[in-house]
Short mmCIF file of C-alpha atoms in Angstrom, two decimals:
data_model
loop_
_atom_site.label_atom_id
_atom_site.label_comp_id
_atom_site.label_asym_id
_atom_site.label_seq_id
_atom_site.Cartn_x
_atom_site.Cartn_y
_atom_site.Cartn_z
CA UNK A 1 -130.67 19.16 61.25
CA UNK A 2 -133.45 19.59 63.74
CA UNK A 3 -132.34 21.83 66.61
CA UNK A 4 -135.55 22.81 68.33
CA UNK A 5 -139.11 21.67 68.95
CA UNK A 6 -141.59 24.29 70.11
CA UNK A 7 -145.06 23.94 71.58
CA UNK A 8 -146.74 27.34 71.31
CA UNK A 9 -150.23 27.86 72.70
CA UNK A 10 -151.73 30.39 70.30
CA UNK A 11 -151.86 30.99 66.56
CA UNK A 12 -150.51 34.51 67.08
CA UNK A 13 -147.43 32.99 68.68
CA UNK A 14 -147.07 30.53 65.78
CA UNK A 15 -147.12 33.35 63.24
CA UNK A 16 -144.49 35.33 65.16
CA UNK A 17 -142.29 32.23 65.54
CA UNK A 18 -142.49 31.50 61.82
CA UNK A 19 -141.61 35.11 61.12
CA UNK A 20 -138.66 35.17 63.50
CA UNK A 21 -137.25 31.92 62.16
CA UNK A 22 -137.32 33.24 58.61
CA UNK A 23 -137.92 29.98 56.75
CA UNK A 24 -135.86 27.81 59.11
CA UNK A 25 -138.90 26.55 61.04
CA UNK A 26 -141.82 24.42 59.89
CA UNK A 27 -145.31 23.65 61.19
CA UNK A 28 -146.00 20.16 62.51
CA UNK A 29 -149.51 18.98 63.39
CA UNK A 30 -149.98 15.19 63.61
CA UNK A 31 -146.67 14.63 61.88
CA UNK A 32 -147.59 11.25 60.40
CA UNK A 33 -146.37 12.31 56.95
CA UNK A 34 -143.75 14.90 57.92
CA UNK A 35 -141.90 12.54 60.26
CA UNK A 36 -141.35 10.15 57.35
CA UNK A 37 -140.18 12.94 55.04
CA UNK A 38 -137.66 14.43 57.52
CA UNK A 39 -135.36 11.38 57.86
CA UNK A 40 -135.70 10.72 54.12
CA UNK A 41 -134.34 14.21 53.49
CA UNK A 42 -137.42 15.21 51.44
CA UNK A 43 -137.95 18.04 53.91
CA UNK A 44 -135.31 19.81 55.99
CA UNK A 45 -135.87 22.19 58.86
CA UNK A 46 -134.10 23.43 61.97
CA UNK A 47 -137.17 23.83 64.09
CA UNK A 48 -140.59 22.21 64.34
CA UNK A 49 -143.50 24.31 65.59
CA UNK A 50 -146.09 21.93 67.00
CA UNK A 51 -149.65 23.28 66.76
CA UNK A 52 -151.38 20.30 68.34
CA UNK A 53 -152.03 21.89 71.72
CA UNK A 54 -153.51 25.18 70.55
CA UNK A 55 -157.04 25.10 71.95
CA UNK A 56 -158.64 27.18 69.18
CA UNK A 57 -157.30 24.76 66.53
CA UNK A 58 -158.65 21.64 68.22
CA UNK A 59 -162.32 22.32 67.62
CA UNK A 60 -165.00 21.27 65.18
CA UNK A 61 -167.65 23.98 65.19
CA UNK A 62 -170.89 24.94 63.48
CA UNK A 63 -171.76 28.61 63.28
CA UNK A 64 -174.24 30.32 60.92
CA UNK A 65 -174.45 27.16 58.82
CA UNK A 66 -170.68 26.92 58.35
CA UNK A 67 -168.73 23.96 59.71
CA UNK A 68 -165.14 24.69 60.69
CA UNK A 69 -162.51 22.04 61.34
CA UNK A 70 -159.44 23.35 63.15
CA UNK A 71 -155.93 22.49 62.02
CA UNK A 72 -155.24 20.28 65.04
CA UNK A 73 -158.40 18.17 64.62
CA UNK A 74 -157.52 14.53 63.93
CA UNK A 75 -159.05 12.20 61.36
CA UNK A 76 -160.68 10.14 64.08
CA UNK A 77 -162.25 13.21 65.69
CA UNK A 78 -163.84 14.01 62.32
CA UNK A 79 -164.80 10.42 61.52
CA UNK A 80 -166.54 10.03 64.88
CA UNK A 81 -168.13 13.49 65.09
CA UNK A 82 -171.94 13.33 65.09
CA UNK A 83 -172.06 16.76 63.44
CA UNK A 84 -169.81 15.70 60.55
CA UNK A 85 -171.52 12.31 60.15
CA UNK A 86 -174.87 14.04 59.84
CA UNK A 87 -173.99 17.19 57.90
CA UNK A 88 -170.99 16.02 55.85
CA UNK A 89 -171.06 12.22 55.63
CA UNK A 90 -168.61 12.22 52.71
CA UNK A 91 -165.97 13.77 54.94
CA UNK A 92 -166.68 11.50 57.92
CA UNK A 93 -166.28 8.51 55.66
CA UNK A 94 -163.12 9.86 54.01
CA UNK A 95 -161.52 10.70 57.34
CA UNK A 96 -162.32 7.19 58.58
CA UNK A 97 -160.50 5.68 55.58
CA UNK A 98 -157.12 7.33 56.07
CA UNK A 99 -154.19 5.18 57.24
CA UNK A 100 -154.84 3.05 60.31
CA UNK A 101 -156.65 3.71 63.58
CA UNK A 102 -153.43 4.91 65.24
CA UNK A 103 -152.58 7.16 62.28
CA UNK A 104 -156.07 8.65 62.45
CA UNK A 105 -155.56 9.42 66.14
CA UNK A 106 -152.47 11.50 65.30
CA UNK A 107 -152.85 12.75 61.74
CA UNK A 108 -155.01 15.80 61.07
CA UNK A 109 -157.47 16.53 58.26
CA UNK A 110 -155.82 19.87 57.53
CA UNK A 111 -152.45 18.11 57.43
CA UNK A 112 -153.86 15.65 54.93
CA UNK A 113 -154.79 18.58 52.68
CA UNK A 114 -151.50 20.45 53.12
CA UNK A 115 -149.47 17.30 52.42
CA UNK A 116 -151.16 17.42 49.00
CA UNK A 117 -150.97 13.79 47.95
CA UNK A 118 -153.01 13.17 44.78
CA UNK A 119 -155.49 10.87 46.52
CA UNK A 120 -155.67 12.48 49.96
CA UNK A 121 -159.05 11.10 51.02
CA UNK A 122 -160.20 14.09 53.02
CA UNK A 123 -159.08 16.58 50.34
CA UNK A 124 -161.25 14.72 47.81
CA UNK A 125 -164.24 14.93 50.16
CA UNK A 126 -163.57 18.58 51.04
CA UNK A 127 -163.50 19.57 47.35
CA UNK A 128 -166.87 17.89 46.86
CA UNK A 129 -168.20 19.75 49.90
CA UNK A 130 -167.01 23.08 48.45
CA UNK A 131 -164.57 23.68 51.31
CA UNK A 132 -161.98 26.41 51.66
CA UNK A 133 -159.07 26.95 54.03
CA UNK A 134 -158.14 29.94 56.19
CA UNK A 135 -154.41 30.64 55.95
CA UNK A 136 -152.63 33.08 58.24
CA UNK A 137 -149.14 34.56 58.03
CA UNK A 138 -147.37 37.77 58.95
CA UNK A 139 -148.14 38.94 55.42
CA UNK A 140 -151.89 38.76 56.02
CA UNK A 141 -154.78 36.32 56.11
CA UNK A 142 -156.24 34.64 53.04
CA UNK A 143 -158.98 32.13 52.29
CA UNK A 144 -158.39 29.64 49.48
CA UNK A 145 -160.71 26.94 48.08
CA UNK A 146 -159.28 23.47 48.85
CA UNK A 147 -159.58 22.77 45.13
CA UNK A 148 -156.98 25.47 44.48
CA UNK A 149 -154.52 24.35 47.16
CA UNK A 150 -152.62 21.86 45.01
CA UNK A 151 -149.53 23.24 43.29
CA UNK A 152 -148.51 19.85 41.84
CA UNK A 153 -148.06 16.23 42.91
CA UNK A 154 -147.35 16.33 46.65
CA UNK A 155 -147.01 20.11 46.46
CA UNK A 156 -149.29 22.52 48.28
CA UNK A 157 -149.60 26.24 47.72
CA UNK A 158 -149.20 26.50 51.49
CA UNK A 159 -145.63 27.24 52.60
CA UNK A 160 -145.46 25.62 56.02
CA UNK A 161 -142.30 27.55 56.83
CA UNK A 162 -144.21 30.83 56.62
CA UNK A 163 -147.94 30.14 56.72
CA UNK A 164 -150.37 28.39 59.03
CA UNK A 165 -153.66 26.93 57.86
CA UNK A 166 -155.95 27.51 60.82
CA UNK A 167 -159.01 25.62 59.56
CA UNK A 168 -160.95 24.22 56.66
CA UNK A 169 -164.60 25.27 56.44
CA UNK A 170 -167.64 24.46 54.35
CA UNK A 171 -171.43 24.90 54.48
CA UNK A 172 -173.28 22.25 56.51
CA UNK A 173 -175.61 20.21 54.29
CA UNK A 174 -179.16 21.57 54.06
CA UNK A 175 -182.18 19.26 54.24
CA UNK A 176 -182.22 18.78 50.45
CA UNK A 177 -178.49 18.09 50.16
CA UNK A 178 -176.46 14.91 50.52
CA UNK A 179 -172.87 13.79 50.16
CA UNK A 180 -171.04 10.49 49.85
CA UNK A 181 -167.52 9.09 49.57
CA UNK A 182 -166.55 5.85 47.86
CA UNK A 183 -163.12 4.23 47.91
CA UNK A 184 -161.55 1.34 46.00
CA UNK A 185 -158.71 -0.27 47.93
CA UNK A 186 -156.69 -3.47 48.01
CA UNK A 187 -157.53 -4.25 51.63
CA UNK A 188 -159.82 -2.77 54.25
CA UNK A 189 -157.15 -1.14 56.40
CA UNK A 190 -153.92 0.74 55.88
CA UNK A 191 -154.24 0.71 52.12
CA UNK A 192 -153.80 3.61 49.75
CA UNK A 193 -156.85 4.29 47.62
CA UNK A 194 -156.75 2.84 44.11
CA UNK A 195 -159.54 5.32 43.39
CA UNK A 196 -161.65 7.55 45.58
CA UNK A 197 -164.70 9.57 44.66
CA UNK A 198 -166.68 12.11 46.65
CA UNK A 199 -169.87 13.81 45.53
CA UNK A 200 -172.33 16.30 46.91
CA UNK A 201 -175.79 16.82 45.48
CA UNK A 202 -178.58 19.33 46.01
CA UNK A 203 -182.04 18.17 45.00
CA UNK A 204 -185.13 20.25 44.27
CA UNK A 205 -188.50 18.81 43.27
CA UNK A 206 -187.01 15.54 42.06
CA UNK A 207 -184.28 17.26 40.07
CA UNK A 208 -180.60 17.88 40.63
CA UNK A 209 -180.25 21.54 41.56
CA UNK A 210 -176.45 21.26 41.50
CA UNK A 211 -173.84 18.55 41.86
CA UNK A 212 -170.14 18.42 42.68
CA UNK A 213 -168.21 15.31 41.66
CA UNK A 214 -164.59 14.92 42.71
CA UNK A 215 -162.29 12.01 41.82
CA UNK A 216 -158.72 10.92 42.60
CA UNK A 217 -156.00 9.83 42.06
CA UNK A 218 -156.56 10.64 38.42
CA UNK A 219 -154.46 13.80 38.26
CA UNK A 220 -152.01 15.77 40.43
CA UNK A 221 -154.78 16.59 42.92
CA UNK A 222 -158.51 15.95 43.32
CA UNK A 223 -160.16 16.34 39.89
CA UNK A 224 -163.65 17.76 39.35
CA UNK A 225 -165.84 15.90 36.87
CA UNK A 226 -167.48 19.06 35.56
CA UNK A 227 -168.88 17.39 32.41
CA UNK A 228 -170.74 14.90 34.61
CA UNK A 229 -171.93 17.73 36.85
CA UNK A 230 -173.27 19.64 33.81
CA UNK A 231 -175.27 16.62 32.63
CA UNK A 232 -177.01 16.35 35.99
CA UNK A 233 -177.66 20.02 36.74
CA UNK A 234 -181.35 20.80 36.38
CA UNK A 235 -182.20 17.26 35.21
CA UNK A 236 -184.60 14.80 36.76
CA UNK A 237 -183.00 12.23 39.06
CA UNK A 238 -182.82 8.84 37.35
CA UNK A 239 -180.45 5.85 37.31
CA UNK A 240 -179.95 6.30 33.54
CA UNK A 241 -178.85 9.90 33.92
CA UNK A 242 -176.57 9.03 36.83
CA UNK A 243 -174.90 6.42 34.62
CA UNK A 244 -174.56 8.91 31.79
CA UNK A 245 -172.88 11.40 34.14
CA UNK A 246 -170.61 8.68 35.51
CA UNK A 247 -169.48 7.78 31.97
CA UNK A 248 -168.84 11.45 31.22
CA UNK A 249 -166.80 11.79 34.43
CA UNK A 250 -164.26 9.25 33.20
CA UNK A 251 -163.36 11.46 30.25
CA UNK A 252 -161.87 14.00 32.68
CA UNK A 253 -159.87 11.36 34.57
CA UNK A 254 -156.32 10.52 33.67
CA UNK A 255 -155.20 7.64 35.90
CA UNK A 256 -151.69 6.28 35.47
CA UNK A 257 -150.77 2.61 35.61
CA UNK A 258 -149.31 1.89 39.03
CA UNK A 259 -148.21 -1.30 40.79
CA UNK A 260 -149.79 0.07 43.94
CA UNK A 261 -153.04 1.39 42.54
CA UNK A 262 -153.74 -0.84 39.52
CA UNK A 263 -153.52 -0.38 35.77
CA UNK A 264 -154.86 2.61 33.90
CA UNK A 265 -157.23 0.29 31.99
CA UNK A 266 -158.67 -1.31 35.11
CA UNK A 267 -159.12 1.93 36.96
CA UNK A 268 -160.66 3.66 33.94
CA UNK A 269 -163.06 0.73 33.65
CA UNK A 270 -164.17 0.76 37.25
CA UNK A 271 -164.31 4.52 37.85
CA UNK A 272 -167.82 5.04 36.37
CA UNK A 273 -169.22 2.42 38.74
CA UNK A 274 -167.71 4.27 41.69
CA UNK A 275 -169.04 7.65 40.52
CA UNK A 276 -172.51 6.17 40.03
CA UNK A 277 -172.41 4.51 43.44
CA UNK A 278 -171.38 7.76 45.13
CA UNK A 279 -174.13 9.69 43.32
CA UNK A 280 -176.79 7.15 44.27
CA UNK A 281 -175.67 7.20 47.87
CA UNK A 282 -175.62 11.02 48.04
CA UNK A 283 -179.11 11.18 46.46
CA UNK A 284 -180.36 8.68 49.04
CA UNK A 285 -178.83 10.86 51.77
CA UNK A 286 -180.49 14.01 50.44
CA UNK A 287 -183.86 12.27 50.39
CA UNK A 288 -183.42 10.70 53.81
CA UNK A 289 -182.93 14.07 55.49
CA UNK A 290 -186.16 15.22 53.83
CA UNK A 291 -188.18 12.63 55.70
CA UNK B 1 -128.49 19.99 69.10
CA UNK B 2 -130.37 21.61 71.95
CA UNK B 3 -131.53 18.95 74.35
CA UNK B 4 -134.81 19.41 76.17
CA UNK B 5 -136.28 18.15 79.38
CA UNK B 6 -139.39 16.12 78.68
CA UNK B 7 -141.81 15.87 81.59
CA UNK B 8 -144.67 13.46 81.32
CA UNK B 9 -146.68 10.85 83.14
CA UNK B 10 -145.60 7.33 82.26
CA UNK B 11 -147.76 4.50 83.54
CA UNK B 12 -148.99 6.79 86.31
CA UNK B 13 -145.53 8.00 87.41
CA UNK B 14 -144.14 11.44 86.65
CA UNK B 15 -140.96 11.18 84.58
CA UNK B 16 -138.34 13.67 83.52
CA UNK B 17 -135.96 12.68 80.77
CA UNK B 18 -133.51 14.55 78.58
CA UNK B 19 -134.45 14.23 74.91
CA UNK B 20 -133.28 15.66 71.64
CA UNK B 21 -135.82 17.53 69.46
CA UNK B 22 -135.59 14.74 66.88
CA UNK B 23 -136.14 11.83 69.28
CA UNK B 24 -139.20 9.70 68.74
CA UNK B 25 -141.24 8.53 71.72
CA UNK B 26 -140.57 4.84 70.97
CA UNK B 27 -136.80 5.38 71.23
CA UNK B 28 -137.08 7.35 74.45
CA UNK B 29 -139.22 4.60 75.98
CA UNK B 30 -136.95 1.78 74.88
CA UNK B 31 -133.45 3.27 75.00
CA UNK B 32 -133.67 5.95 77.69
CA UNK B 33 -136.27 4.49 80.02
CA UNK B 34 -135.48 0.81 79.31
CA UNK B 35 -139.11 -0.06 78.70
CA UNK B 36 -138.53 -2.50 75.87
CA UNK B 37 -142.00 -4.02 75.97
CA UNK B 38 -142.99 -1.47 73.33
CA UNK B 39 -141.61 -2.92 70.08
CA UNK B 40 -140.15 -1.04 67.16
CA UNK B 41 -141.10 -2.82 63.96
CA UNK B 42 -141.28 -0.76 60.78
CA UNK B 43 -140.60 2.67 62.26
CA UNK B 44 -143.07 4.11 59.74
CA UNK B 45 -146.47 3.74 61.34
CA UNK B 46 -147.41 0.72 59.28
CA UNK B 47 -147.09 -2.24 61.67
CA UNK B 48 -148.46 -0.95 64.98
CA UNK B 49 -145.94 -2.88 67.14
CA UNK B 50 -144.97 0.40 68.83
CA UNK B 51 -148.53 1.31 69.83
CA UNK B 52 -148.86 3.09 73.17
CA UNK B 53 -151.77 5.00 74.67
CA UNK B 54 -151.28 8.76 74.88
CA UNK B 55 -153.98 10.81 76.58
CA UNK B 56 -156.38 7.92 76.13
CA UNK B 57 -155.76 7.35 72.41
CA UNK B 58 -153.76 4.58 70.73
CA UNK B 59 -150.89 6.08 68.74
CA UNK B 60 -147.83 4.80 66.91
CA UNK B 61 -144.97 5.84 69.20
CA UNK B 62 -142.55 5.62 66.24
CA UNK B 63 -144.38 8.59 64.68
CA UNK B 64 -144.76 10.62 67.85
CA UNK B 65 -141.94 13.08 68.49
CA UNK B 66 -140.92 12.66 72.13
CA UNK B 67 -141.67 16.34 72.65
CA UNK B 68 -145.32 15.74 71.76
CA UNK B 69 -145.56 13.74 74.99
CA UNK B 70 -144.80 16.87 77.06
CA UNK B 71 -147.31 16.95 79.96
CA UNK B 72 -149.13 13.99 78.45
CA UNK B 73 -150.23 10.75 80.05
CA UNK B 74 -148.57 7.79 78.36
CA UNK B 75 -149.37 4.15 79.03
CA UNK B 76 -147.23 1.26 77.83
CA UNK B 77 -147.57 -2.51 78.09
CA UNK B 78 -145.45 -2.44 81.27
CA UNK B 79 -148.02 -0.32 83.06
CA UNK B 80 -151.23 -2.21 82.53
CA UNK B 81 -150.70 -5.25 84.74
CA UNK B 82 -148.17 -7.15 86.83
CA UNK B 83 -147.15 -10.84 86.80
CA UNK B 84 -149.29 -11.29 89.91
CA UNK B 85 -152.21 -9.31 88.60
CA UNK B 86 -152.46 -9.46 84.84
CA UNK B 87 -154.68 -7.16 82.85
CA UNK B 88 -157.78 -8.99 81.50
CA UNK B 89 -156.39 -8.63 77.98
CA UNK B 90 -153.11 -10.24 79.01
CA UNK B 91 -155.03 -13.14 80.53
CA UNK B 92 -157.28 -13.76 77.57
CA UNK B 93 -154.45 -13.41 75.03
CA UNK B 94 -152.65 -16.23 76.87
CA UNK B 95 -155.70 -18.34 77.63
CA UNK B 96 -156.99 -18.25 74.07
CA UNK B 97 -153.64 -18.63 72.30
CA UNK B 98 -153.71 -15.19 70.73
CA UNK B 99 -149.91 -15.06 70.89
CA UNK B 100 -147.38 -16.82 68.75
CA UNK B 101 -144.01 -15.07 68.37
CA UNK B 102 -145.28 -12.24 70.55
CA UNK B 103 -143.74 -9.32 68.69
CA UNK B 104 -147.06 -7.72 67.79
CA UNK B 105 -148.65 -8.53 71.14
CA UNK B 106 -147.81 -5.38 73.14
CA UNK B 107 -149.17 -3.22 70.32
CA UNK B 108 -152.25 -5.42 69.88
CA UNK B 109 -152.96 -5.23 73.59
CA UNK B 110 -152.47 -1.47 73.81
CA UNK B 111 -154.77 -0.86 70.82
CA UNK B 112 -157.34 -3.17 72.39
CA UNK B 113 -157.00 -1.53 75.80
CA UNK B 114 -157.60 1.91 74.29
CA UNK B 115 -160.81 0.48 72.80
CA UNK B 116 -162.02 -1.26 75.96
CA UNK B 117 -161.26 1.78 78.13
CA UNK B 118 -163.74 3.73 76.00
CA UNK B 119 -166.12 0.97 75.06
CA UNK B 120 -166.10 -1.97 77.50
CA UNK B 121 -168.58 -3.89 75.36
CA UNK B 122 -167.43 -3.69 71.73
CA UNK B 123 -168.62 -5.82 68.84
CA UNK B 124 -166.45 -7.56 66.25
CA UNK B 125 -166.57 -4.50 64.03
CA UNK B 126 -165.19 -2.20 66.72
CA UNK B 127 -162.46 -4.69 67.63
CA UNK B 128 -161.41 -5.01 64.01
CA UNK B 129 -161.32 -1.24 63.61
CA UNK B 130 -159.28 -0.82 66.80
CA UNK B 131 -156.58 -3.30 65.73
CA UNK B 132 -156.68 -2.39 62.03
CA UNK B 133 -153.30 -0.69 62.38
CA UNK B 134 -151.64 -3.68 64.05
CA UNK B 135 -150.07 -6.32 61.87
CA UNK B 136 -149.58 -9.92 63.05
CA UNK B 137 -147.50 -12.19 60.83
CA UNK B 138 -147.89 -15.46 62.77
CA UNK B 139 -151.17 -16.49 64.25
CA UNK B 140 -153.59 -14.41 62.26
CA UNK B 141 -156.30 -12.28 63.69
CA UNK B 142 -159.09 -14.69 64.62
CA UNK B 143 -157.73 -15.63 68.02
CA UNK B 144 -156.72 -12.07 68.76
CA UNK B 145 -160.25 -10.88 68.02
CA UNK B 146 -161.63 -13.65 70.24
CA UNK B 147 -159.27 -12.69 73.04
CA UNK B 148 -160.29 -9.04 72.92
CA UNK B 149 -163.97 -9.96 72.95
CA UNK B 150 -163.40 -12.36 75.86
CA UNK B 151 -161.50 -9.66 77.77
CA UNK B 152 -164.42 -7.30 77.34
CA UNK B 153 -166.50 -9.73 79.43
CA UNK B 154 -163.91 -9.71 82.22
CA UNK B 155 -163.59 -5.96 82.00
CA UNK B 156 -167.07 -5.40 83.27
CA UNK B 157 -166.59 -7.61 86.31
CA UNK B 158 -163.09 -6.42 87.19
CA UNK B 159 -163.72 -2.71 86.91
#
């Protein structure tokens, strides 16, 4: 039963509150997922610690080539940020796809990652961008790649009764890099993704220097298509090779049949087209910046 | 249960109300402050009927803990116009038949107002994005979109 609701104004205070409450308190940011889980009994806590008014967590910043998104930054802030649209278009697009406009005004990108749903749009984009998260607790501070933050379906390695993720961070795209996010959905708003794909590419002299391909929901969390990435690395950019990589990507995907998301057969069939589309779009982005 | 005193600005007036830590803003508005213009539809952030404007942004008040409104500025459908002096959106929704049963209307209008307050001259795309979290089960969205676009014209002259 919820007994208290606290509104601390610094991360230091949050950490000491978590410590004092000894597992009986839990972090709330936007709350758009948590507030559904509490009445359902999926999560129980005596105290919510609201981080949404901590100034240092409300910022999107760029310093020494690293973009940081604070834990209280909403999806709409990210989707509408000129910095993110220019330097991490995959993330801007993913953040703009989550829930509805109202949900995006409340829900946070970091919350999307910590909630750890298999197809969390921004987690998929962040993995493609090579992002990691800063996590603080009384036990010490750690930095973990977003890719390693999933402990299972809907399970994060982050214990929100003891730890606070302060930000996610990733390198801003260089002139020869591009990223893109593609989503298959039943309708254009308030629809869960049937499939989502994010990629980031680095080009050098007409060749792929490196590529990250991330797909979901085809496993417990965002899944890297490393076989597809290997095909592209060091190779000349061409539609044929992109298609070959897209076909290879499917071999690492394991979609389940779902009434909500479509059959395994359908989603397996359409996934290569999405991967190819994302790669083409990211390549176009990398070349555009070059101009 | 430790009750708390919530202080916030509601439609331009400072309010103090006793809330429980588990109260949602929509319930405080409707049951404690008797502002029943804000509708509670799904209670899960899927229908948008409970949309209010908090600190300038449209939010689902069914997914906002009342305590999140502490020190905030909240606007509801009751605060945007009066029977004598309707808000432009209220006028155009009526004039253009953008209302049928009316249950979604307060939410539709609050989402649209949040848009027009920031962007008095939106295009169709912006209008559709702004009301993408508001579900109407009667009239459809064409007339609503037309009403919002028509209100944007009046906005410029009235403000």
